[in-house]
């Protein structure tokens, strides 16, 4: 832990550009791709595997394939573009998408009253997943953290 307080961009202050990118990290805390993989897999966190596969999770059971395969996603999307999809897929992919908006506090977005106004993922968890997905790059020959 650093001595200084961490700066976190609150959901209402996140700017998604017209090119569907969020340029700046949501926190100045250092992201970690390994934690990002945990968030990706964890059914109570990102639960990305309910809809997405990739090399890392190919051996897991009950994978969903509603969403596109995310192998080499780091070559297809910039960090800012990945961040934007995670922040609010309803804005970036369209409000018909089944992909949850992971970093919005929009009213009416969470159905459970106890979750109202709370994001699904924390700023750091989003950044961990951004670091993880960005690392999946053919250019660097890195296909996963395991
Ligand atoms: C309920 C299903 C669902 C969940 C859960 C989900 N997604 Fe998605 N995701 C989709 C769908 C479907 C699309 C494609 C756009 C569309 O058809 O709406 C997509 C698109 C994407 C894209 C853009 C892919 C591209 O090629 O442009 C990324 C990146 C992504 N998802 C990452 C994630 C991550 C990371 C998580 C977990 C934190 C996650 N998704 C959770 C359904 C889901």
Short mmCIF file of N, CA and C and ligand atoms in Angstrom, two decimals:
data_model
loop_
_atom_site.label_atom_id
_atom_site.label_comp_id
_atom_site.label_asym_id
_atom_site.label_seq_id
_atom_site.Cartn_x
_atom_site.Cartn_y
_atom_site.Cartn_z
N UNK A 1 0.84 -1.20 0.00
CA UNK A 1 0.00 0.00 0.00
C UNK A 1 0.88 1.25 0.00
N UNK A 2 0.54 2.19 -0.85
CA UNK A 2 1.30 3.44 -0.84
C UNK A 2 0.71 4.35 0.25
N UNK A 3 1.47 5.31 0.64
CA UNK A 3 1.05 6.18 1.73
C UNK A 3 -0.04 7.15 1.28
N UNK A 4 -0.01 7.52 0.00
CA UNK A 4 -0.97 8.52 -0.47
C UNK A 4 -2.31 7.87 -0.80
N UNK A 5 -3.37 8.63 -0.67
CA UNK A 5 -4.70 8.11 -0.98
C UNK A 5 -4.81 7.85 -2.48
N UNK A 6 -5.50 6.77 -2.84
CA UNK A 6 -5.67 6.45 -4.26
C UNK A 6 -6.74 7.36 -4.86
N UNK A 7 -6.50 7.78 -6.09
CA UNK A 7 -7.50 8.55 -6.80
C UNK A 7 -8.35 7.60 -7.63
N UNK A 8 -9.66 7.72 -7.50
CA UNK A 8 -10.58 6.87 -8.27
C UNK A 8 -11.57 7.77 -9.00
N UNK A 9 -11.78 7.50 -10.29
CA UNK A 9 -12.78 8.24 -11.06
C UNK A 9 -14.14 7.63 -10.76
N UNK A 10 -15.08 8.41 -10.27
CA UNK A 10 -16.39 7.85 -9.96
C UNK A 10 -17.15 7.59 -11.26
N UNK A 11 -18.07 6.61 -11.25
CA UNK A 11 -18.76 6.22 -12.47
C UNK A 11 -19.37 7.40 -13.22
N UNK A 12 -19.94 8.35 -12.49
CA UNK A 12 -20.60 9.48 -13.14
C UNK A 12 -19.61 10.39 -13.87
N UNK A 13 -18.34 10.32 -13.49
CA UNK A 13 -17.33 11.20 -14.09
C UNK A 13 -16.53 10.55 -15.22
N UNK A 14 -16.82 9.28 -15.52
CA UNK A 14 -16.08 8.61 -16.59
C UNK A 14 -16.53 9.16 -17.94
N UNK A 15 -15.58 9.50 -18.78
CA UNK A 15 -15.92 10.02 -20.11
C UNK A 15 -15.65 8.97 -21.18
N UNK A 16 -16.73 8.56 -21.87
CA UNK A 16 -16.59 7.67 -23.02
C UNK A 16 -16.56 8.55 -24.27
N UNK A 17 -15.47 8.53 -25.01
CA UNK A 17 -15.32 9.41 -26.17
C UNK A 17 -16.24 8.97 -27.31
N UNK A 18 -16.34 9.81 -28.34
CA UNK A 18 -17.18 9.45 -29.49
C UNK A 18 -16.60 8.25 -30.24
N UNK A 19 -15.34 7.92 -29.97
CA UNK A 19 -14.73 6.74 -30.59
C UNK A 19 -14.82 5.52 -29.67
N UNK A 20 -15.75 5.59 -28.70
CA UNK A 20 -15.96 4.49 -27.77
C UNK A 20 -14.69 4.07 -27.05
N UNK A 21 -14.05 5.06 -26.48
CA UNK A 21 -12.83 4.79 -25.72
C UNK A 21 -12.88 5.57 -24.41
N UNK A 22 -12.32 4.97 -23.36
CA UNK A 22 -12.09 5.69 -22.11
C UNK A 22 -10.58 5.78 -21.96
N UNK A 23 -10.04 6.97 -22.20
CA UNK A 23 -8.60 7.11 -22.37
C UNK A 23 -7.82 6.91 -21.07
N UNK A 24 -8.34 7.44 -19.95
CA UNK A 24 -7.56 7.41 -18.72
C UNK A 24 -7.99 6.27 -17.81
N UNK A 25 -7.03 5.66 -17.12
CA UNK A 25 -7.36 4.62 -16.14
C UNK A 25 -8.34 5.16 -15.09
N UNK A 26 -9.15 4.27 -14.52
CA UNK A 26 -10.16 4.66 -13.54
C UNK A 26 -9.56 4.87 -12.16
N UNK A 27 -8.34 4.43 -11.99
CA UNK A 27 -7.65 4.62 -10.70
C UNK A 27 -6.16 4.68 -10.96
N UNK A 28 -5.43 5.35 -10.07
CA UNK A 28 -3.98 5.39 -10.24
C UNK A 28 -3.29 4.23 -9.52
N UNK A 29 -4.10 3.36 -8.93
CA UNK A 29 -3.53 2.14 -8.34
C UNK A 29 -3.04 1.23 -9.46
N UNK A 30 -1.95 0.52 -9.24
CA UNK A 30 -1.33 -0.30 -10.29
C UNK A 30 -2.18 -1.53 -10.62
N UNK A 31 -2.56 -1.71 -11.90
CA UNK A 31 -3.36 -2.88 -12.26
C UNK A 31 -2.51 -4.15 -12.31
N UNK A 32 -3.16 -5.29 -12.29
CA UNK A 32 -2.47 -6.58 -12.29
C UNK A 32 -3.24 -7.57 -13.16
N UNK A 33 -2.58 -8.06 -14.22
CA UNK A 33 -3.24 -8.94 -15.18
C UNK A 33 -3.67 -10.27 -14.54
N UNK A 34 -2.91 -10.74 -13.55
CA UNK A 34 -3.28 -12.01 -12.91
C UNK A 34 -4.58 -11.86 -12.13
N UNK A 35 -4.69 -10.75 -11.39
CA UNK A 35 -5.97 -10.48 -10.71
C UNK A 35 -7.07 -10.32 -11.74
N UNK A 36 -6.73 -9.74 -12.90
CA UNK A 36 -7.71 -9.56 -13.96
C UNK A 36 -8.29 -10.88 -14.43
N UNK A 37 -7.43 -11.89 -14.53
CA UNK A 37 -7.93 -13.22 -14.92
C UNK A 37 -8.90 -13.74 -13.86
N UNK A 38 -8.59 -13.51 -12.57
CA UNK A 38 -9.50 -13.93 -11.50
C UNK A 38 -10.88 -13.29 -11.66
N UNK A 39 -10.86 -11.98 -11.92
CA UNK A 39 -12.13 -11.26 -12.10
C UNK A 39 -12.88 -11.84 -13.30
N UNK A 40 -12.15 -12.15 -14.35
CA UNK A 40 -12.71 -12.68 -15.59
C UNK A 40 -13.46 -13.98 -15.34
N UNK A 41 -12.88 -14.81 -14.46
CA UNK A 41 -13.42 -16.15 -14.22
C UNK A 41 -14.47 -16.17 -13.11
N UNK A 42 -14.26 -15.35 -12.07
CA UNK A 42 -15.06 -15.43 -10.85
C UNK A 42 -16.54 -15.15 -11.13
N UNK A 43 -17.37 -16.13 -10.79
CA UNK A 43 -18.81 -16.03 -11.07
C UNK A 43 -19.46 -14.88 -10.31
N UNK A 44 -18.85 -14.47 -9.20
CA UNK A 44 -19.44 -13.38 -8.41
C UNK A 44 -18.86 -12.02 -8.80
N UNK A 45 -17.85 -12.03 -9.66
CA UNK A 45 -17.25 -10.75 -10.07
C UNK A 45 -17.62 -10.48 -11.53
N UNK A 46 -16.65 -10.63 -12.44
CA UNK A 46 -16.94 -10.35 -13.84
C UNK A 46 -17.85 -11.39 -14.46
N UNK A 47 -17.60 -12.66 -14.07
CA UNK A 47 -18.34 -13.77 -14.68
C UNK A 47 -18.33 -13.65 -16.20
N UNK A 48 -17.24 -13.20 -16.74
CA UNK A 48 -17.11 -13.04 -18.18
C UNK A 48 -17.27 -14.39 -18.89
N UNK A 49 -16.86 -15.45 -18.20
CA UNK A 49 -16.90 -16.79 -18.81
C UNK A 49 -18.33 -17.29 -19.01
N UNK A 50 -19.31 -16.59 -18.45
CA UNK A 50 -20.70 -16.95 -18.73
C UNK A 50 -21.00 -16.70 -20.21
N UNK A 51 -20.24 -15.81 -20.83
CA UNK A 51 -20.53 -15.43 -22.21
C UNK A 51 -19.31 -15.47 -23.13
N UNK A 52 -18.10 -15.50 -22.57
CA UNK A 52 -16.89 -15.42 -23.40
C UNK A 52 -15.93 -16.57 -23.10
N UNK A 53 -15.21 -17.01 -24.12
CA UNK A 53 -14.12 -17.96 -23.92
C UNK A 53 -12.81 -17.31 -24.36
N UNK A 54 -11.71 -17.94 -23.98
CA UNK A 54 -10.40 -17.61 -24.54
C UNK A 54 -9.45 -18.75 -24.17
N UNK A 55 -8.20 -18.67 -24.58
CA UNK A 55 -7.24 -19.75 -24.33
C UNK A 55 -7.16 -20.12 -22.85
N UNK A 56 -7.16 -19.09 -21.98
CA UNK A 56 -6.96 -19.33 -20.56
C UNK A 56 -8.04 -20.21 -19.95
N UNK A 57 -9.26 -20.03 -20.42
CA UNK A 57 -10.39 -20.67 -19.75
C UNK A 57 -10.97 -21.83 -20.57
N UNK A 58 -10.31 -22.16 -21.68
CA UNK A 58 -10.87 -23.15 -22.61
C UNK A 58 -11.17 -24.48 -21.92
N UNK A 59 -10.43 -24.81 -20.85
CA UNK A 59 -10.63 -26.10 -20.19
C UNK A 59 -11.73 -26.05 -19.13
N UNK A 60 -12.27 -24.87 -18.86
CA UNK A 60 -13.31 -24.77 -17.83
C UNK A 60 -14.64 -25.32 -18.31
N UNK A 61 -15.47 -25.70 -17.33
CA UNK A 61 -16.82 -26.17 -17.67
C UNK A 61 -17.80 -25.01 -17.70
N UNK A 62 -18.92 -25.23 -18.33
CA UNK A 62 -20.03 -24.27 -18.36
C UNK A 62 -19.62 -22.92 -18.93
N UNK A 63 -18.82 -22.92 -19.96
CA UNK A 63 -18.47 -21.66 -20.61
C UNK A 63 -19.60 -21.25 -21.54
N UNK A 64 -19.84 -19.95 -21.61
CA UNK A 64 -20.86 -19.46 -22.52
C UNK A 64 -20.21 -18.98 -23.81
N UNK A 65 -20.97 -18.96 -24.85
CA UNK A 65 -20.43 -18.46 -26.13
C UNK A 65 -21.36 -17.46 -26.78
N UNK A 66 -22.14 -16.79 -25.94
CA UNK A 66 -23.04 -15.74 -26.44
C UNK A 66 -22.22 -14.57 -26.97
N UNK A 67 -21.13 -14.28 -26.28
CA UNK A 67 -20.24 -13.19 -26.67
C UNK A 67 -19.08 -13.72 -27.50
N UNK A 68 -18.37 -12.83 -28.20
CA UNK A 68 -17.25 -13.26 -29.04
C UNK A 68 -16.11 -13.85 -28.22
N UNK A 69 -15.38 -14.77 -28.83
CA UNK A 69 -14.15 -15.31 -28.25
C UNK A 69 -13.15 -14.17 -28.07
N UNK A 70 -12.44 -14.17 -26.95
CA UNK A 70 -11.56 -13.03 -26.65
C UNK A 70 -10.07 -13.36 -26.78
N UNK A 71 -9.74 -14.41 -27.55
CA UNK A 71 -8.32 -14.63 -27.86
C UNK A 71 -7.79 -13.43 -28.63
N UNK A 72 -6.59 -13.00 -28.28
CA UNK A 72 -5.90 -11.92 -29.00
C UNK A 72 -6.71 -10.62 -29.02
N UNK A 73 -7.56 -10.42 -28.04
CA UNK A 73 -8.37 -9.20 -28.02
C UNK A 73 -7.47 -7.97 -27.88
N UNK A 74 -6.29 -8.15 -27.29
CA UNK A 74 -5.34 -7.05 -27.15
C UNK A 74 -4.84 -6.52 -28.48
N UNK A 75 -4.96 -7.32 -29.54
CA UNK A 75 -4.57 -6.84 -30.88
C UNK A 75 -5.73 -6.13 -31.58
N UNK A 76 -6.95 -6.48 -31.19
CA UNK A 76 -8.12 -5.92 -31.87
C UNK A 76 -8.58 -4.59 -31.28
N UNK A 77 -8.46 -4.48 -29.96
CA UNK A 77 -8.94 -3.27 -29.28
C UNK A 77 -7.80 -2.63 -28.49
N UNK A 78 -7.82 -1.30 -28.44
CA UNK A 78 -6.86 -0.57 -27.60
C UNK A 78 -7.28 -0.70 -26.13
N UNK A 79 -6.37 -0.34 -25.24
CA UNK A 79 -6.72 -0.35 -23.81
C UNK A 79 -7.95 0.51 -23.55
N UNK A 80 -7.98 1.68 -24.16
CA UNK A 80 -9.10 2.59 -23.94
C UNK A 80 -10.42 2.02 -24.44
N UNK A 81 -10.36 1.28 -25.55
CA UNK A 81 -11.57 0.66 -26.09
C UNK A 81 -12.06 -0.49 -25.21
N UNK A 82 -11.11 -1.27 -24.71
CA UNK A 82 -11.50 -2.35 -23.79
C UNK A 82 -12.11 -1.76 -22.53
N UNK A 83 -11.48 -0.71 -22.00
CA UNK A 83 -11.98 -0.04 -20.79
C UNK A 83 -13.41 0.45 -21.00
N UNK A 84 -13.67 1.03 -22.18
CA UNK A 84 -15.00 1.58 -22.46
C UNK A 84 -16.06 0.48 -22.51
N UNK A 85 -15.75 -0.66 -23.15
CA UNK A 85 -16.71 -1.76 -23.21
C UNK A 85 -17.05 -2.23 -21.80
N UNK A 86 -16.01 -2.29 -20.95
CA UNK A 86 -16.23 -2.77 -19.58
C UNK A 86 -17.03 -1.77 -18.77
N UNK A 87 -16.72 -0.49 -18.92
CA UNK A 87 -17.40 0.55 -18.15
C UNK A 87 -18.90 0.50 -18.44
N UNK A 88 -19.27 0.55 -19.70
CA UNK A 88 -20.69 0.55 -20.03
C UNK A 88 -20.95 0.00 -21.42
N UNK A 89 -21.11 -1.32 -21.48
CA UNK A 89 -21.35 -1.99 -22.76
C UNK A 89 -22.65 -1.50 -23.40
N UNK A 90 -23.60 -1.02 -22.57
CA UNK A 90 -24.89 -0.56 -23.12
C UNK A 90 -24.70 0.70 -23.97
N UNK A 91 -23.68 1.49 -23.62
CA UNK A 91 -23.38 2.68 -24.43
C UNK A 91 -22.52 2.29 -25.63
N UNK A 92 -21.51 1.46 -25.40
CA UNK A 92 -20.53 1.17 -26.44
C UNK A 92 -21.07 0.17 -27.47
N UNK A 93 -21.75 -0.86 -27.02
CA UNK A 93 -22.23 -1.90 -27.93
C UNK A 93 -23.69 -1.72 -28.31
N UNK A 94 -24.39 -0.84 -27.60
CA UNK A 94 -25.80 -0.61 -27.86
C UNK A 94 -26.66 -1.15 -26.73
N UNK A 95 -27.81 -0.52 -26.50
CA UNK A 95 -28.58 -0.88 -25.30
C UNK A 95 -29.27 -2.24 -25.42
N UNK A 96 -29.17 -2.87 -26.60
CA UNK A 96 -29.73 -4.21 -26.74
C UNK A 96 -28.77 -5.29 -26.26
N UNK A 97 -27.53 -4.92 -25.99
CA UNK A 97 -26.56 -5.96 -25.65
C UNK A 97 -26.89 -6.62 -24.32
N UNK A 98 -26.58 -7.92 -24.23
CA UNK A 98 -26.79 -8.63 -22.97
C UNK A 98 -25.60 -8.44 -22.05
N UNK A 99 -24.51 -7.87 -22.55
CA UNK A 99 -23.33 -7.68 -21.71
C UNK A 99 -23.61 -6.62 -20.64
N UNK A 100 -23.33 -6.97 -19.37
CA UNK A 100 -23.60 -6.01 -18.29
C UNK A 100 -22.70 -4.77 -18.38
N UNK A 101 -23.16 -3.66 -17.83
CA UNK A 101 -22.34 -2.46 -17.68
C UNK A 101 -21.66 -2.56 -16.32
N UNK A 102 -20.34 -2.74 -16.33
CA UNK A 102 -19.66 -3.09 -15.08
C UNK A 102 -19.28 -1.90 -14.23
N UNK A 103 -19.26 -0.69 -14.81
CA UNK A 103 -18.84 0.45 -14.00
C UNK A 103 -19.77 1.63 -14.23
N UNK A 104 -21.04 1.39 -14.00
CA UNK A 104 -22.00 2.49 -14.05
C UNK A 104 -22.81 2.47 -12.76
N UNK A 105 -23.28 3.63 -12.36
CA UNK A 105 -24.15 3.71 -11.18
C UNK A 105 -25.50 4.27 -11.59
N UNK A 106 -25.81 4.11 -12.90
CA UNK A 106 -27.10 4.60 -13.41
C UNK A 106 -28.25 4.08 -12.57
N UNK A 107 -29.22 4.95 -12.24
CA UNK A 107 -30.38 4.49 -11.48
C UNK A 107 -31.16 3.46 -12.30
N UNK A 108 -31.68 2.47 -11.62
CA UNK A 108 -32.49 1.46 -12.30
C UNK A 108 -31.67 0.40 -13.00
N UNK A 109 -30.36 0.53 -12.93
CA UNK A 109 -29.49 -0.40 -13.64
C UNK A 109 -29.34 -1.70 -12.87
N UNK A 110 -29.18 -1.60 -11.55
CA UNK A 110 -29.15 -2.81 -10.71
C UNK A 110 -30.57 -3.08 -10.23
N UNK A 111 -31.02 -4.31 -10.35
CA UNK A 111 -32.40 -4.60 -9.97
C UNK A 111 -32.56 -4.78 -8.46
N UNK A 112 -31.56 -5.39 -7.81
CA UNK A 112 -31.66 -5.56 -6.36
C UNK A 112 -31.48 -4.23 -5.65
N UNK A 113 -32.38 -3.95 -4.74
CA UNK A 113 -32.34 -2.65 -4.06
C UNK A 113 -31.02 -2.42 -3.33
N UNK A 114 -30.50 -3.50 -2.74
CA UNK A 114 -29.25 -3.36 -1.97
C UNK A 114 -28.06 -3.00 -2.87
N UNK A 115 -28.21 -3.22 -4.18
CA UNK A 115 -27.13 -2.90 -5.12
C UNK A 115 -27.32 -1.57 -5.84
N UNK A 116 -28.45 -0.90 -5.59
CA UNK A 116 -28.73 0.35 -6.29
C UNK A 116 -27.59 1.34 -6.14
N UNK A 117 -27.17 1.93 -7.25
CA UNK A 117 -26.12 2.94 -7.19
C UNK A 117 -24.72 2.36 -7.05
N UNK A 118 -24.61 1.04 -6.96
CA UNK A 118 -23.28 0.44 -6.84
C UNK A 118 -22.86 -0.20 -8.16
N UNK A 119 -21.58 -0.10 -8.47
CA UNK A 119 -21.08 -0.72 -9.69
C UNK A 119 -20.84 -2.21 -9.45
N UNK A 120 -20.83 -3.01 -10.54
CA UNK A 120 -20.57 -4.45 -10.39
C UNK A 120 -19.11 -4.68 -10.04
N UNK A 121 -18.23 -3.97 -10.73
CA UNK A 121 -16.80 -4.09 -10.46
C UNK A 121 -16.27 -2.77 -9.91
N UNK A 122 -15.20 -2.86 -9.12
CA UNK A 122 -14.54 -1.65 -8.63
C UNK A 122 -13.67 -1.09 -9.75
N UNK A 123 -13.22 0.16 -9.57
CA UNK A 123 -12.33 0.78 -10.55
C UNK A 123 -11.08 -0.08 -10.77
N UNK A 124 -10.51 -0.58 -9.67
CA UNK A 124 -9.29 -1.38 -9.80
C UNK A 124 -9.57 -2.71 -10.50
N UNK A 125 -10.72 -3.31 -10.21
CA UNK A 125 -11.06 -4.57 -10.89
C UNK A 125 -11.20 -4.36 -12.39
N UNK A 126 -11.82 -3.24 -12.80
CA UNK A 126 -11.91 -2.94 -14.23
C UNK A 126 -10.50 -2.82 -14.82
N UNK A 127 -9.62 -2.09 -14.13
CA UNK A 127 -8.26 -1.91 -14.64
C UNK A 127 -7.49 -3.23 -14.68
N UNK A 128 -7.73 -4.10 -13.72
CA UNK A 128 -7.09 -5.42 -13.74
C UNK A 128 -7.51 -6.19 -14.99
N UNK A 129 -8.81 -6.13 -15.32
CA UNK A 129 -9.29 -6.85 -16.51
C UNK A 129 -8.75 -6.19 -17.78
N UNK A 130 -8.69 -4.86 -17.79
CA UNK A 130 -8.10 -4.16 -18.95
C UNK A 130 -6.66 -4.64 -19.15
N UNK A 131 -5.89 -4.72 -18.06
CA UNK A 131 -4.50 -5.17 -18.14
C UNK A 131 -4.44 -6.60 -18.65
N UNK A 132 -5.33 -7.42 -18.15
CA UNK A 132 -5.35 -8.83 -18.56
C UNK A 132 -5.68 -8.97 -20.05
N UNK A 133 -6.78 -8.36 -20.48
CA UNK A 133 -7.20 -8.52 -21.88
C UNK A 133 -6.18 -7.87 -22.84
N UNK A 134 -5.63 -6.72 -22.45
CA UNK A 134 -4.65 -6.06 -23.31
C UNK A 134 -3.42 -6.93 -23.51
N UNK A 135 -3.13 -7.76 -22.52
CA UNK A 135 -1.92 -8.59 -22.60
C UNK A 135 -2.09 -9.75 -23.58
N UNK A 136 -3.33 -10.06 -23.95
CA UNK A 136 -3.58 -11.18 -24.86
C UNK A 136 -3.31 -10.71 -26.29
N UNK A 137 -2.07 -10.79 -26.67
CA UNK A 137 -1.64 -10.17 -27.92
C UNK A 137 -0.72 -11.08 -28.70
N UNK A 138 -1.07 -11.28 -29.95
CA UNK A 138 -0.28 -12.10 -30.84
C UNK A 138 1.08 -11.45 -31.08
N UNK A 139 1.05 -10.12 -31.06
CA UNK A 139 2.26 -9.35 -31.28
C UNK A 139 3.33 -9.72 -30.26
N UNK A 140 2.90 -9.86 -29.00
CA UNK A 140 3.86 -10.22 -27.96
C UNK A 140 3.91 -11.73 -27.76
N UNK A 141 3.05 -12.46 -28.48
CA UNK A 141 3.05 -13.92 -28.37
C UNK A 141 2.55 -14.41 -27.03
N UNK A 142 1.79 -13.58 -26.33
CA UNK A 142 1.31 -13.94 -24.99
C UNK A 142 -0.17 -14.31 -25.05
N UNK A 143 -0.48 -15.58 -24.78
CA UNK A 143 -1.87 -16.02 -24.97
C UNK A 143 -2.58 -16.27 -23.66
N UNK A 144 -2.00 -15.89 -22.53
CA UNK A 144 -2.70 -16.07 -21.28
C UNK A 144 -1.74 -16.16 -20.12
N UNK A 145 -2.28 -16.10 -18.92
CA UNK A 145 -1.42 -16.01 -17.75
C UNK A 145 -1.17 -17.36 -17.09
N UNK A 146 -1.76 -18.44 -17.60
CA UNK A 146 -1.49 -19.73 -16.92
C UNK A 146 -0.60 -20.63 -17.75
C1 LIG B 1 -24.25 -11.91 -20.38
C2 LIG B 1 -23.21 -12.09 -21.36
C3 LIG B 1 -21.92 -11.32 -21.23
C4 LIG B 1 -21.12 -11.14 -20.11
C5 LIG B 1 -21.37 -11.64 -18.70
C6 LIG B 1 -19.97 -10.42 -20.56
N1 LIG B 1 -20.07 -10.15 -21.89
FE1 LIG B 1 -18.67 -9.21 -23.03
N2 LIG B 1 -19.91 -9.28 -24.65
C7 LIG B 1 -21.10 -9.98 -24.70
C8 LIG B 1 -21.64 -9.88 -26.05
C9 LIG B 1 -22.92 -10.55 -26.53
C10 LIG B 1 -20.73 -9.11 -26.81
C11 LIG B 1 -20.81 -8.73 -28.31
C12 LIG B 1 -21.63 -7.54 -28.53
C13 LIG B 1 -23.09 -7.90 -28.57
O1 LIG B 1 -23.47 -8.74 -29.39
O2 LIG B 1 -23.83 -7.35 -27.77
C14 LIG B 1 -19.65 -8.76 -25.89
C15 LIG B 1 -18.55 -8.00 -26.25
C16 LIG B 1 -17.40 -7.87 -25.49
C17 LIG B 1 -16.18 -7.25 -25.93
C18 LIG B 1 -15.91 -6.65 -27.30
C19 LIG B 1 -15.35 -7.76 -28.16
C20 LIG B 1 -14.96 -7.32 -29.55
O3 LIG B 1 -14.46 -8.20 -30.30
O4 LIG B 1 -15.16 -6.17 -29.91
C21 LIG B 1 -15.29 -7.35 -24.90
C22 LIG B 1 -13.86 -6.85 -24.86
C23 LIG B 1 -15.97 -8.02 -23.81
N3 LIG B 1 -17.26 -8.32 -24.21
C24 LIG B 1 -15.40 -8.31 -22.59
C25 LIG B 1 -16.10 -8.82 -21.49
C26 LIG B 1 -15.53 -8.98 -20.18
C27 LIG B 1 -14.08 -8.70 -19.82
C28 LIG B 1 -16.53 -9.42 -19.36
C29 LIG B 1 -16.48 -9.66 -17.88
C30 LIG B 1 -15.97 -8.57 -17.05
C31 LIG B 1 -17.71 -9.59 -20.19
N4 LIG B 1 -17.41 -9.21 -21.47
C32 LIG B 1 -18.93 -10.07 -19.73
C33 LIG B 1 -21.70 -10.64 -23.65
C34 LIG B 1 -21.23 -10.69 -22.34
#
